[in-house]
Tab-separated table of C-alpha atoms and ligand atoms in Angstrom:
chain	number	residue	atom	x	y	z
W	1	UNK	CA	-8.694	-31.797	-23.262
W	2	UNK	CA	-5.845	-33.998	-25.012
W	3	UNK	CA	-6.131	-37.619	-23.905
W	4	UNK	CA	-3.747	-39.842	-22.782
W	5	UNK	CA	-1.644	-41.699	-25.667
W	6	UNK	CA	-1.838	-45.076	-25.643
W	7	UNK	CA	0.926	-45.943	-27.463
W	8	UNK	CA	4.489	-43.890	-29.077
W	9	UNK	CA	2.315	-43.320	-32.413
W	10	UNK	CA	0.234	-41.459	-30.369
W	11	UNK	CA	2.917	-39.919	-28.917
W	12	UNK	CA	4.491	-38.809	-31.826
W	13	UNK	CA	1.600	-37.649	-33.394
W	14	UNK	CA	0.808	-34.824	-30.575
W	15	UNK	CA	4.524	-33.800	-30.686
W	16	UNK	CA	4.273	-33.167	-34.224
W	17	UNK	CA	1.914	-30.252	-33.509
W	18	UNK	CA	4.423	-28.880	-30.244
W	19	UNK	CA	7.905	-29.298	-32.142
W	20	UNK	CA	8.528	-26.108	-34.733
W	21	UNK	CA	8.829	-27.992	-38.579
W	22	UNK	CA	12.344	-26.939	-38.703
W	23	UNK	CA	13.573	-28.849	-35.332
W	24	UNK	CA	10.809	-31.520	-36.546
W	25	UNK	CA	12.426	-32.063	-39.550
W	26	UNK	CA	16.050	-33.045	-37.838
W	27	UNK	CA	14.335	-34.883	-35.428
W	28	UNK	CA	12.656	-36.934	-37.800
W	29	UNK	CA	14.571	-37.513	-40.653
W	30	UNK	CA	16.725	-39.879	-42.126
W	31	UNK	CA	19.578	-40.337	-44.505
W	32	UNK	CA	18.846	-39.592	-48.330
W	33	UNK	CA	15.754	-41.673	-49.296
W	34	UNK	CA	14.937	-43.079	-45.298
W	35	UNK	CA	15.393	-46.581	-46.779
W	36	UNK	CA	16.560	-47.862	-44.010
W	37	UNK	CA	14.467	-45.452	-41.664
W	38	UNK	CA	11.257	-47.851	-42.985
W	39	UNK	CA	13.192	-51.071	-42.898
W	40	UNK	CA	14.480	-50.753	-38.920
W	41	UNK	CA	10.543	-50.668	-38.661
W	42	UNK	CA	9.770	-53.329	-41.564
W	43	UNK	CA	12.364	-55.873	-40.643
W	44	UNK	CA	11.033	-55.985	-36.704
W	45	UNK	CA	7.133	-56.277	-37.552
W	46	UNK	CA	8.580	-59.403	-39.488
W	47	UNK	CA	9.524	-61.261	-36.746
W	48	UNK	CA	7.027	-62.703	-34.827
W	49	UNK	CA	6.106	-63.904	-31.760
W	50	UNK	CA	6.017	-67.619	-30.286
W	51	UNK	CA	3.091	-67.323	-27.680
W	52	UNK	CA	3.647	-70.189	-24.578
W	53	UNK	CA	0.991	-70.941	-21.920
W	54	UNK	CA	-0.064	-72.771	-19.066
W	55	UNK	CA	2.660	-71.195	-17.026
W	56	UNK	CA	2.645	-69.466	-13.681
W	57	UNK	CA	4.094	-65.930	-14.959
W	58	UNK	CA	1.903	-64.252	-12.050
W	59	UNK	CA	5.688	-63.062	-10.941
W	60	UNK	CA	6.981	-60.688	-13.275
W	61	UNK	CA	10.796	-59.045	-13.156
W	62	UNK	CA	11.464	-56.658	-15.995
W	63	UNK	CA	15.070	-55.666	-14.539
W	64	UNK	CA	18.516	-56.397	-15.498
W	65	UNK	CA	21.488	-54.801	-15.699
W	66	UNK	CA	24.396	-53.088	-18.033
W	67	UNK	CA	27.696	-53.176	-17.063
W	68	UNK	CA	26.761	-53.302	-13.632
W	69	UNK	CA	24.024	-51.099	-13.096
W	70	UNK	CA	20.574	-52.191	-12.487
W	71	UNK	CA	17.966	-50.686	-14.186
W	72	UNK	CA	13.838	-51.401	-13.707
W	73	UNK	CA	13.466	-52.545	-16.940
W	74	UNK	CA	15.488	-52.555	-20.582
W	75	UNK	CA	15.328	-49.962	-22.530
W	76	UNK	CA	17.217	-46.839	-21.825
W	77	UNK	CA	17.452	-43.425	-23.414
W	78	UNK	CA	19.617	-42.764	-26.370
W	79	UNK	CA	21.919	-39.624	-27.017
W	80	UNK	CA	20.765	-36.814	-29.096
W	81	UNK	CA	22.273	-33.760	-29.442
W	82	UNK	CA	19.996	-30.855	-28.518
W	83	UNK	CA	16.758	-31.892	-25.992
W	84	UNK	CA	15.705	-27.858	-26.057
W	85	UNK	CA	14.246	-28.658	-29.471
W	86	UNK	CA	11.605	-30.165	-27.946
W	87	UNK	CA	11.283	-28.527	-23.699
W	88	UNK	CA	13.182	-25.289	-22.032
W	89	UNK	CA	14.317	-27.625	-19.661
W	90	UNK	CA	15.788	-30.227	-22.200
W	91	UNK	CA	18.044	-32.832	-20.937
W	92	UNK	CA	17.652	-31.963	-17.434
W	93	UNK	CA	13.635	-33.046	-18.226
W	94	UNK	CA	15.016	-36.519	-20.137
W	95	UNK	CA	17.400	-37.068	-17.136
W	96	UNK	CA	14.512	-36.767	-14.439
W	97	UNK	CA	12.272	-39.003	-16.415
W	98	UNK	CA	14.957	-41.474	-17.200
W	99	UNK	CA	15.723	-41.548	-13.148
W	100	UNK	CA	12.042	-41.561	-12.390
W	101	UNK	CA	11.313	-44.281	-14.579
W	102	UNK	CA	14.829	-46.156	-12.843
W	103	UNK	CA	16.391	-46.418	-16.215
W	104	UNK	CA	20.127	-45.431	-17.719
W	105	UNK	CA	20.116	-42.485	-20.293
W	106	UNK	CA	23.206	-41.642	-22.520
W	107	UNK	CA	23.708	-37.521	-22.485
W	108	UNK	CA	25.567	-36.820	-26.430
W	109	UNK	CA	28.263	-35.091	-26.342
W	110	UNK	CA	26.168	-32.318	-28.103
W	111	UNK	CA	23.751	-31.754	-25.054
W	112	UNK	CA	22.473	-28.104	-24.868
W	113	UNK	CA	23.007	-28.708	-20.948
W	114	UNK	CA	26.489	-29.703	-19.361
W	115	UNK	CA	27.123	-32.924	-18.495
W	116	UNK	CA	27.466	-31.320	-14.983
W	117	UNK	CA	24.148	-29.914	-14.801
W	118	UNK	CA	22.301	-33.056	-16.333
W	119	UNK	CA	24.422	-35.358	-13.693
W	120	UNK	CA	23.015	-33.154	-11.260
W	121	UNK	CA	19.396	-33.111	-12.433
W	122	UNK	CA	19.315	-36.968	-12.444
W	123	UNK	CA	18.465	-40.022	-10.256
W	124	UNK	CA	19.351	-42.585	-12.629
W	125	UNK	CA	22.675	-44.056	-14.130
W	126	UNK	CA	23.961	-41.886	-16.617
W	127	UNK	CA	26.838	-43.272	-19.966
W	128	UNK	CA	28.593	-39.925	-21.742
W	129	UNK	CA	28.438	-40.207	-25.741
W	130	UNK	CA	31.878	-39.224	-27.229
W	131	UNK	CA	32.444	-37.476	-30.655
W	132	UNK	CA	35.861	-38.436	-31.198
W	133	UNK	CA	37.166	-34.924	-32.933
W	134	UNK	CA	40.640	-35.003	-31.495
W	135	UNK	CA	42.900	-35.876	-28.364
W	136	UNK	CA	42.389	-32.239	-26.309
W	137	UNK	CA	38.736	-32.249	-26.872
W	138	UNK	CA	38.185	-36.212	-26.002
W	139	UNK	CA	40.105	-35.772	-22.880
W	140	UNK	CA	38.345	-32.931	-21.611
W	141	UNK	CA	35.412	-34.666	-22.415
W	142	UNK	CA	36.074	-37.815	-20.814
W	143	UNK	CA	38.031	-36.526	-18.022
W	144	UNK	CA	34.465	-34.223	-17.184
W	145	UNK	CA	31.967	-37.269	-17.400
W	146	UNK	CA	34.058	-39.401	-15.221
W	147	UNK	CA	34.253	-36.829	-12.382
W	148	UNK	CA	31.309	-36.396	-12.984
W	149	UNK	CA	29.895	-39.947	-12.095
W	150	UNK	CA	28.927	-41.059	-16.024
W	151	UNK	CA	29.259	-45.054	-15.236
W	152	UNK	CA	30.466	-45.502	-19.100
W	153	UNK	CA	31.871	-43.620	-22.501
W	154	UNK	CA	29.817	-45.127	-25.171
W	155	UNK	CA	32.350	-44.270	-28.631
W	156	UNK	CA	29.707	-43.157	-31.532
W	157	UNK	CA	32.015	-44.625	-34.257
W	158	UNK	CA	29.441	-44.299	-37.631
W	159	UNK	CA	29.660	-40.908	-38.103
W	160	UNK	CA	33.339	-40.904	-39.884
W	161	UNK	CA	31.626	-38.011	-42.285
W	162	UNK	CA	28.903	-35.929	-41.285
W	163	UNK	CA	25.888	-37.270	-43.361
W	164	UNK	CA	23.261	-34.548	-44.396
W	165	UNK	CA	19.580	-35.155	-43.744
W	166	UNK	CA	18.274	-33.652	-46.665
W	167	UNK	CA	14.664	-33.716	-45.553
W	168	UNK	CA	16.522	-31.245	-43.003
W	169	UNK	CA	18.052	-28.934	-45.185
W	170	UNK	CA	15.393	-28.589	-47.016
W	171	UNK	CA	13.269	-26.840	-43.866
W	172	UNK	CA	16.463	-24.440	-43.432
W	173	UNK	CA	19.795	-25.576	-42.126
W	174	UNK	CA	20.936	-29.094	-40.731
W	175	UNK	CA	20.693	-28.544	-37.463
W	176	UNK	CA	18.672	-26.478	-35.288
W	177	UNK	CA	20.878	-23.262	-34.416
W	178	UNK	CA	20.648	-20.596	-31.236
W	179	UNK	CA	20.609	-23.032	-28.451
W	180	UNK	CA	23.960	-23.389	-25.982
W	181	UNK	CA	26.221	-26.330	-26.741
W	182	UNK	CA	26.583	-27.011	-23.031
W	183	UNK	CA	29.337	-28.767	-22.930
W	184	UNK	CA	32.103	-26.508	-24.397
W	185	UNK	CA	30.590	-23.412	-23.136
W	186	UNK	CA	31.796	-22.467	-19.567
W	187	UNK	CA	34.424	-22.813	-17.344
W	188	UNK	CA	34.542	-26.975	-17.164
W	189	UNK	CA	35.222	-26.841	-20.801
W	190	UNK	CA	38.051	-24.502	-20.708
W	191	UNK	CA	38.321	-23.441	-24.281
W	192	UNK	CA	36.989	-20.186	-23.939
W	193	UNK	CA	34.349	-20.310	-26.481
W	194	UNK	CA	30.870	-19.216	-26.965
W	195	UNK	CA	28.387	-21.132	-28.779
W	196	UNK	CA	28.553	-19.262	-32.379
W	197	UNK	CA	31.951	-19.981	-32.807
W	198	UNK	CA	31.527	-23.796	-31.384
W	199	UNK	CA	29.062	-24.337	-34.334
W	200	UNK	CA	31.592	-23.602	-37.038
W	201	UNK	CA	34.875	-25.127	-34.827
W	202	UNK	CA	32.944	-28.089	-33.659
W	203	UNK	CA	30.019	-29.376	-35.666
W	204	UNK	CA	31.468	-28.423	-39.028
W	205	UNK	CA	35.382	-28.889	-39.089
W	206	UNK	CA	36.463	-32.293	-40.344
W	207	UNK	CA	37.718	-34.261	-37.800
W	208	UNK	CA	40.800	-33.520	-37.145
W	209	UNK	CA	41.991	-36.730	-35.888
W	210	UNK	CA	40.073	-39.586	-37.070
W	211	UNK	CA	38.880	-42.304	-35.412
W	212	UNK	CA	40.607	-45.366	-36.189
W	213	UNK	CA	40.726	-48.891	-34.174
W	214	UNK	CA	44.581	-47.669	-32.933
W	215	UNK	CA	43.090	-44.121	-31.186
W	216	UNK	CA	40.678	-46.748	-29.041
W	217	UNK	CA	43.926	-47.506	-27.140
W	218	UNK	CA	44.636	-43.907	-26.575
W	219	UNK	CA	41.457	-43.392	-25.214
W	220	UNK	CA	41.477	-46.316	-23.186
W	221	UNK	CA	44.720	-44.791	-21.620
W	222	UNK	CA	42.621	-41.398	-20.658
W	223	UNK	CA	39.544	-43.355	-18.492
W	224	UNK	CA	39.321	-46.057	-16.579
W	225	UNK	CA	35.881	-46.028	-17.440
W	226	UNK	CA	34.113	-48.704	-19.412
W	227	UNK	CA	34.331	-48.139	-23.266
W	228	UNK	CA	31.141	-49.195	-25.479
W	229	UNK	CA	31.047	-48.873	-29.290
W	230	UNK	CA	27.970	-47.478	-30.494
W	231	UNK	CA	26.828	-47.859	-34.324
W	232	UNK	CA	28.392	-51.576	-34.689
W	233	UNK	CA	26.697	-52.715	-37.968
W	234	UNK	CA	28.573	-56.020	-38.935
W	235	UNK	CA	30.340	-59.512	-37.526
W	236	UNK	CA	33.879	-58.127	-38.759
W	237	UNK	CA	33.569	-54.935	-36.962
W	238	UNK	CA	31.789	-56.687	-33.615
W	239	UNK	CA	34.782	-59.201	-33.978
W	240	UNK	CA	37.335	-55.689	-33.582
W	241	UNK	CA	35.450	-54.494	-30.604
W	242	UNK	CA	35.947	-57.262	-28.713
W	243	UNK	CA	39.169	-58.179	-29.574
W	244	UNK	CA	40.530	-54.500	-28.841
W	245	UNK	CA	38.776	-54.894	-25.506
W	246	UNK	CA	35.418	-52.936	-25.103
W	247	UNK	CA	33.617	-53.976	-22.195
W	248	UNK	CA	29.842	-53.314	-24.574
W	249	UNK	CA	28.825	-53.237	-28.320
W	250	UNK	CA	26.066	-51.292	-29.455
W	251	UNK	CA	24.256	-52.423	-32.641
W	252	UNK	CA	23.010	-49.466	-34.174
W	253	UNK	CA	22.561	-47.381	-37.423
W	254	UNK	CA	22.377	-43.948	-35.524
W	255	UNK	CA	18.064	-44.292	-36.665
W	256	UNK	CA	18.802	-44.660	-40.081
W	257	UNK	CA	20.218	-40.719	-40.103
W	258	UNK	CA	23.988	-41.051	-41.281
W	259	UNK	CA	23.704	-43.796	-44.068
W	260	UNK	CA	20.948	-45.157	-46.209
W	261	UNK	CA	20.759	-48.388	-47.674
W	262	UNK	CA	21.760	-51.124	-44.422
W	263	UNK	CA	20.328	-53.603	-42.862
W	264	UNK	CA	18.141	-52.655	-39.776
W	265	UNK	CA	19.697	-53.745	-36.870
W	266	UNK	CA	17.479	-56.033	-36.125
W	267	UNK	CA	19.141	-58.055	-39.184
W	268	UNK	CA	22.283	-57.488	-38.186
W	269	UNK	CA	22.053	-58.427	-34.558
W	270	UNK	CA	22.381	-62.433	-34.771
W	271	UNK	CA	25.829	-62.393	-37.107
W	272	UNK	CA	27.334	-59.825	-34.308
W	273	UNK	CA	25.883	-62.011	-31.319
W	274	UNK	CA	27.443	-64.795	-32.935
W	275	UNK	CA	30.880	-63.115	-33.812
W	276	UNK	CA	31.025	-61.503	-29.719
W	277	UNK	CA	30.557	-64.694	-28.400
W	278	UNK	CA	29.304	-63.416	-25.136
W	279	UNK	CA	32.264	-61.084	-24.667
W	280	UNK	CA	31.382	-58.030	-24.183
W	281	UNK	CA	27.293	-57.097	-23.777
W	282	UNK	CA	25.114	-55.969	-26.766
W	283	UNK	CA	22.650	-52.805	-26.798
W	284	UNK	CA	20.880	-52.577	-30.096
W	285	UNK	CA	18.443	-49.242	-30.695
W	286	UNK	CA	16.731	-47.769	-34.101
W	287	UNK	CA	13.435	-48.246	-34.485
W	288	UNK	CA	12.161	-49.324	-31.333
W	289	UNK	CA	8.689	-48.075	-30.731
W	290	UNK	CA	6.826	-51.535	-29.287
W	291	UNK	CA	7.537	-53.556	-26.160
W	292	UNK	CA	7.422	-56.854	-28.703
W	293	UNK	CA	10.001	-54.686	-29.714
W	294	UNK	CA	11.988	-55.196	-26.851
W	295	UNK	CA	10.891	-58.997	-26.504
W	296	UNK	CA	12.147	-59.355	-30.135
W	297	UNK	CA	15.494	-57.844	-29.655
W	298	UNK	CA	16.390	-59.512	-26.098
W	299	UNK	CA	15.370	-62.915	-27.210
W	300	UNK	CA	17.835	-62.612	-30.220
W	301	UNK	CA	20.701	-61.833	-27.995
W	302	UNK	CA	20.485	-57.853	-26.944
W	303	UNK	CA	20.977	-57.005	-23.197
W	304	UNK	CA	18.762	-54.158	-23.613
W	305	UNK	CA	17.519	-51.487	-26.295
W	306	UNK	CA	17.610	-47.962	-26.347
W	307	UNK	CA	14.883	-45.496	-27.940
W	308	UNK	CA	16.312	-42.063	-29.496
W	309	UNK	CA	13.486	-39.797	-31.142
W	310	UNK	CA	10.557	-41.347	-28.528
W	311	UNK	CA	12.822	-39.272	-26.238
W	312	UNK	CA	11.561	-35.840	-28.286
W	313	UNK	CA	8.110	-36.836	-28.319
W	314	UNK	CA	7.932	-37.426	-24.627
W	315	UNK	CA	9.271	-34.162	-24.092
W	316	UNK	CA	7.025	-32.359	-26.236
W	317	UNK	CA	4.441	-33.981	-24.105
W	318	UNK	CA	5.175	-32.925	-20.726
W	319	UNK	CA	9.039	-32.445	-20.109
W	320	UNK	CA	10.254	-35.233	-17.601
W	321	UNK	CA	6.743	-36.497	-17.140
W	322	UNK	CA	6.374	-36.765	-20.882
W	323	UNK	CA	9.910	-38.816	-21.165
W	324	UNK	CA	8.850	-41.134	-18.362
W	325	UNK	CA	5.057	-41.514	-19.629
W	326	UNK	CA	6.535	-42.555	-22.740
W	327	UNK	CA	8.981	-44.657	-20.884
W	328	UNK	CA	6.162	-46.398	-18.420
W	329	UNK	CA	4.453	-47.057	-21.975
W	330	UNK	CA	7.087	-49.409	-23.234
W	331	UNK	CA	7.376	-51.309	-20.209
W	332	UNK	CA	3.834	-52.092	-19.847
W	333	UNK	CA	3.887	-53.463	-23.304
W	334	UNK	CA	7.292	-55.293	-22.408
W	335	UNK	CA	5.469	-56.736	-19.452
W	336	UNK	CA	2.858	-57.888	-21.397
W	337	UNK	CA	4.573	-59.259	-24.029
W	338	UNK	CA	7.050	-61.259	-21.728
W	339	UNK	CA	3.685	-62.852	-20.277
W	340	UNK	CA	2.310	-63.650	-23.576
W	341	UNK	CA	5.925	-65.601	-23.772
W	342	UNK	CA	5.823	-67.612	-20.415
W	343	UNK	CA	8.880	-65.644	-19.252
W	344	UNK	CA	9.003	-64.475	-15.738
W	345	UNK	CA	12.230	-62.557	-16.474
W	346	UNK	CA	13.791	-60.828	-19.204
W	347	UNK	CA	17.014	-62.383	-18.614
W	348	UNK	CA	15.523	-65.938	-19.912
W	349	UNK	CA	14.385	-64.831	-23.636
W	350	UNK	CA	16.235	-67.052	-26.001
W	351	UNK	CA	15.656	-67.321	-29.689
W	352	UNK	CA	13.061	-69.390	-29.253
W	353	UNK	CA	10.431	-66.893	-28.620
W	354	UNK	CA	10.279	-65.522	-31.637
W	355	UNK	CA	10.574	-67.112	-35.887
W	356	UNK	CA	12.836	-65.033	-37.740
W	357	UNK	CA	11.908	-64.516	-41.529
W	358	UNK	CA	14.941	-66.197	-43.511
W	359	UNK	CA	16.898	-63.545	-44.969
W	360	UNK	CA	15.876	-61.866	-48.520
W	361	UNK	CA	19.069	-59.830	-49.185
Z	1	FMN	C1	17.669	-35.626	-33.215
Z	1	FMN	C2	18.654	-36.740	-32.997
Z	1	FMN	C3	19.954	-36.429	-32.646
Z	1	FMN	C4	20.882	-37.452	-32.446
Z	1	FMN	N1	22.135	-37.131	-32.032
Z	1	FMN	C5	23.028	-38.125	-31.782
Z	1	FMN	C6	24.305	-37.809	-31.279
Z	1	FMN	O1	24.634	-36.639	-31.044
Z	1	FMN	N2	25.161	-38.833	-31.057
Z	1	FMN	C7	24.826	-40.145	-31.313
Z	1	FMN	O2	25.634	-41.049	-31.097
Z	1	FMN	N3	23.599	-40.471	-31.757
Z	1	FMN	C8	22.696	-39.499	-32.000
Z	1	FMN	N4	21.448	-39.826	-32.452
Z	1	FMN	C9	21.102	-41.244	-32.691
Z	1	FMN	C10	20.515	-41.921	-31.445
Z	1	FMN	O3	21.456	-42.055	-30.433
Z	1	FMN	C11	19.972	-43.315	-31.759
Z	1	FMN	O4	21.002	-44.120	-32.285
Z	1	FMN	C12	18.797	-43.323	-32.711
Z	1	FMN	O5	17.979	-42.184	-32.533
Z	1	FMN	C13	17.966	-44.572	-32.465
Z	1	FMN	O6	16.927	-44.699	-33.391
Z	1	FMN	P1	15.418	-44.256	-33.089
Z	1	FMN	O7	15.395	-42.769	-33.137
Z	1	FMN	O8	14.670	-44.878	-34.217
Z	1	FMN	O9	15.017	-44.792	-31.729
Z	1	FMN	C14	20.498	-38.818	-32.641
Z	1	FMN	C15	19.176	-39.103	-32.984
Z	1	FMN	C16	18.255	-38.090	-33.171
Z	1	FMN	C17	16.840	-38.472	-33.525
């Protein structure tokens, strides 16, 4: 009989033993040395907490909303190429669980399910996560999501060169091969191509158009869908966003898997709350594993978080169960945390809920 985790560790931990090494490996791993893998952990167990009592928090509301969209509580799910590492049913599963649990989940553009299917499969809201390769691809892409009801195109812009995870190659390839790359296979996509061929034409040709502040404004002309930057990492770059007019900016370093040696984004959040000025909203994910966590990142300016591998593990657990379990997990820790704080709502944390180590760098 396997008990109940109490926590992501434990989580992790039992998909370990479900996940095959090889898809383990990608799933897990970092850039070169993980570095910054241990400090997105480090640099959030170093903030701490500023307990307040004697106030009536009997009332709790964990929900808020981004751009728009309510969800129960803030974290949402994170886009990863390739769910059937860890269950048949793959992102259909992380779509049900992310509905169940009445939160948003990003689908990557490198889904082994269509964006169709998964918009089908799911109750919740759903963002698309665009590759930028070049124009034809992007505006199939972005045309698809919007028909098919995605509410936003979060732009993964820290991926300029594809970064090996060497722990990775060292269990066999990169990535994970043999599974379908849903959303260029089939007649949506149009190109005619089956999913040998989209390895080598998609995955490993340079990009053929790269993605550069000026291509923002042809993509803005292809959707009228909200545009988000994911993998903002510093004030100048925040400063950009806004000023080329994206509605959200997403502090994070893709879990420490493209580029060792950053800040976690826990560091960098403050100088890129300060430099968006309340412009546009702020997601931050990598490392998230705790609900203080969550506290921590709201009360120093995020609107909400987003977990990426606790996605796998939940998976491995029990398919869309397993992503909601793990999902239900955070917010009871959220919940309790926010108590702990004397907040009734997640939409009062301010800085002063938690003491920020001064800066060593
Ligand atoms: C196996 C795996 C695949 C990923 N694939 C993508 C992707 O295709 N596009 C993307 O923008 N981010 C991708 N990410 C990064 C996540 O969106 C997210 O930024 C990161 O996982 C958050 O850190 P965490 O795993 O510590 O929660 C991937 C992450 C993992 C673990």
């Amino acid at each position: 009989m396997r008990l109940e985790p109490l926590n992501l560790y434990e989580l992790e931990a039992h998909a370990a033993k479900f996940i095959s090494p090889h898809a383990w490996a990608f799933i897990e791993g970092g850039a070169q040395d993980e570095v910054t893998v241990k400090r997105n952990r480090s640099a959030l167990e170093a903030i701490t907490l500023r307990p307040r009592f004697l106030q009536d928090i009997e009332h709790r509301d964990l929900s808020t909303t981004v751009l728009g969209e309510k969800i129960s509580f803030p974290v949402m799910v994170a886009p990863a190429g390739g769910h059937m590492m860890a269950h048949p049913e793959g992102e259909l599963a992380t779509a049900r669980g992310a509905g169940a649990a009445e939160t948003l989940m990003v689908l990557a553009t490198g889904s082994h399910y269509s964006m169709e299917e998964v918009a089908d499969a799911s109750s919740g809201p759903l963002w698309f996560q665009l590759y930028h390769r070049n124009h034809d691809t992007s505006e199939m892409l972005v045309k698809r999501a919007e028909q098919a009801g995605y509410k936003a195109i979060a732009v993964t812009v820290d991926t300029p060169i594809n970064s090996p995870i060497e722990r990775s190659i060292r269990h066999g390839s990169e990535r994970p091969r043999g599974f379908n790359p849903g959303n260029f296979v089939g007649e949506e996509a149009g190109l005619g191509l089956v999913a040998d061929t989209l390895d080598a034409l998609y995955y490993q040709a340079p990009f053929t158009i790269p993605l550069t502040w000026g291509e923002l404004g042809w993509l803005r002309q292809q959707t009228s869908l909200p545009i988000v930057l994911k993998g903002i990492r510093t004030a100048e770059d925040a400063y950009q966003a806004v000023e080329h007019g994206v509605e959200g900016v997403w502090v994070s370093n893709h879990g420490a898997r493209q580029l060792d040696g950053t800040l976690s984004t826990i560091e960098m959040l403050p100088e890129i709350v300060e430099a968006v000025k309340g412009r546009a909203e702020i997601y931050l994910d990598s490392g998230i594993r705790r609900g203080s966590d969550v506290i921590k990142a709201l009360s120093l300016g995020a609107q909400a978080v987003l977990v990426g591998r606790p996605l796998f593990w939940g998976l491995a657990w029990n398919g869309a169960d397993g992503v909601r379990l793990m999902l239900e997990i955070l917010r009871h820790e959220v919940d309790l945390v926010l108590g702990h704080c004397g907040h009734t709502s997640v939409q009062t944390l301010n800085p002063e809920v938690v003491n920020t180590p001064k800066p060593t760098w």
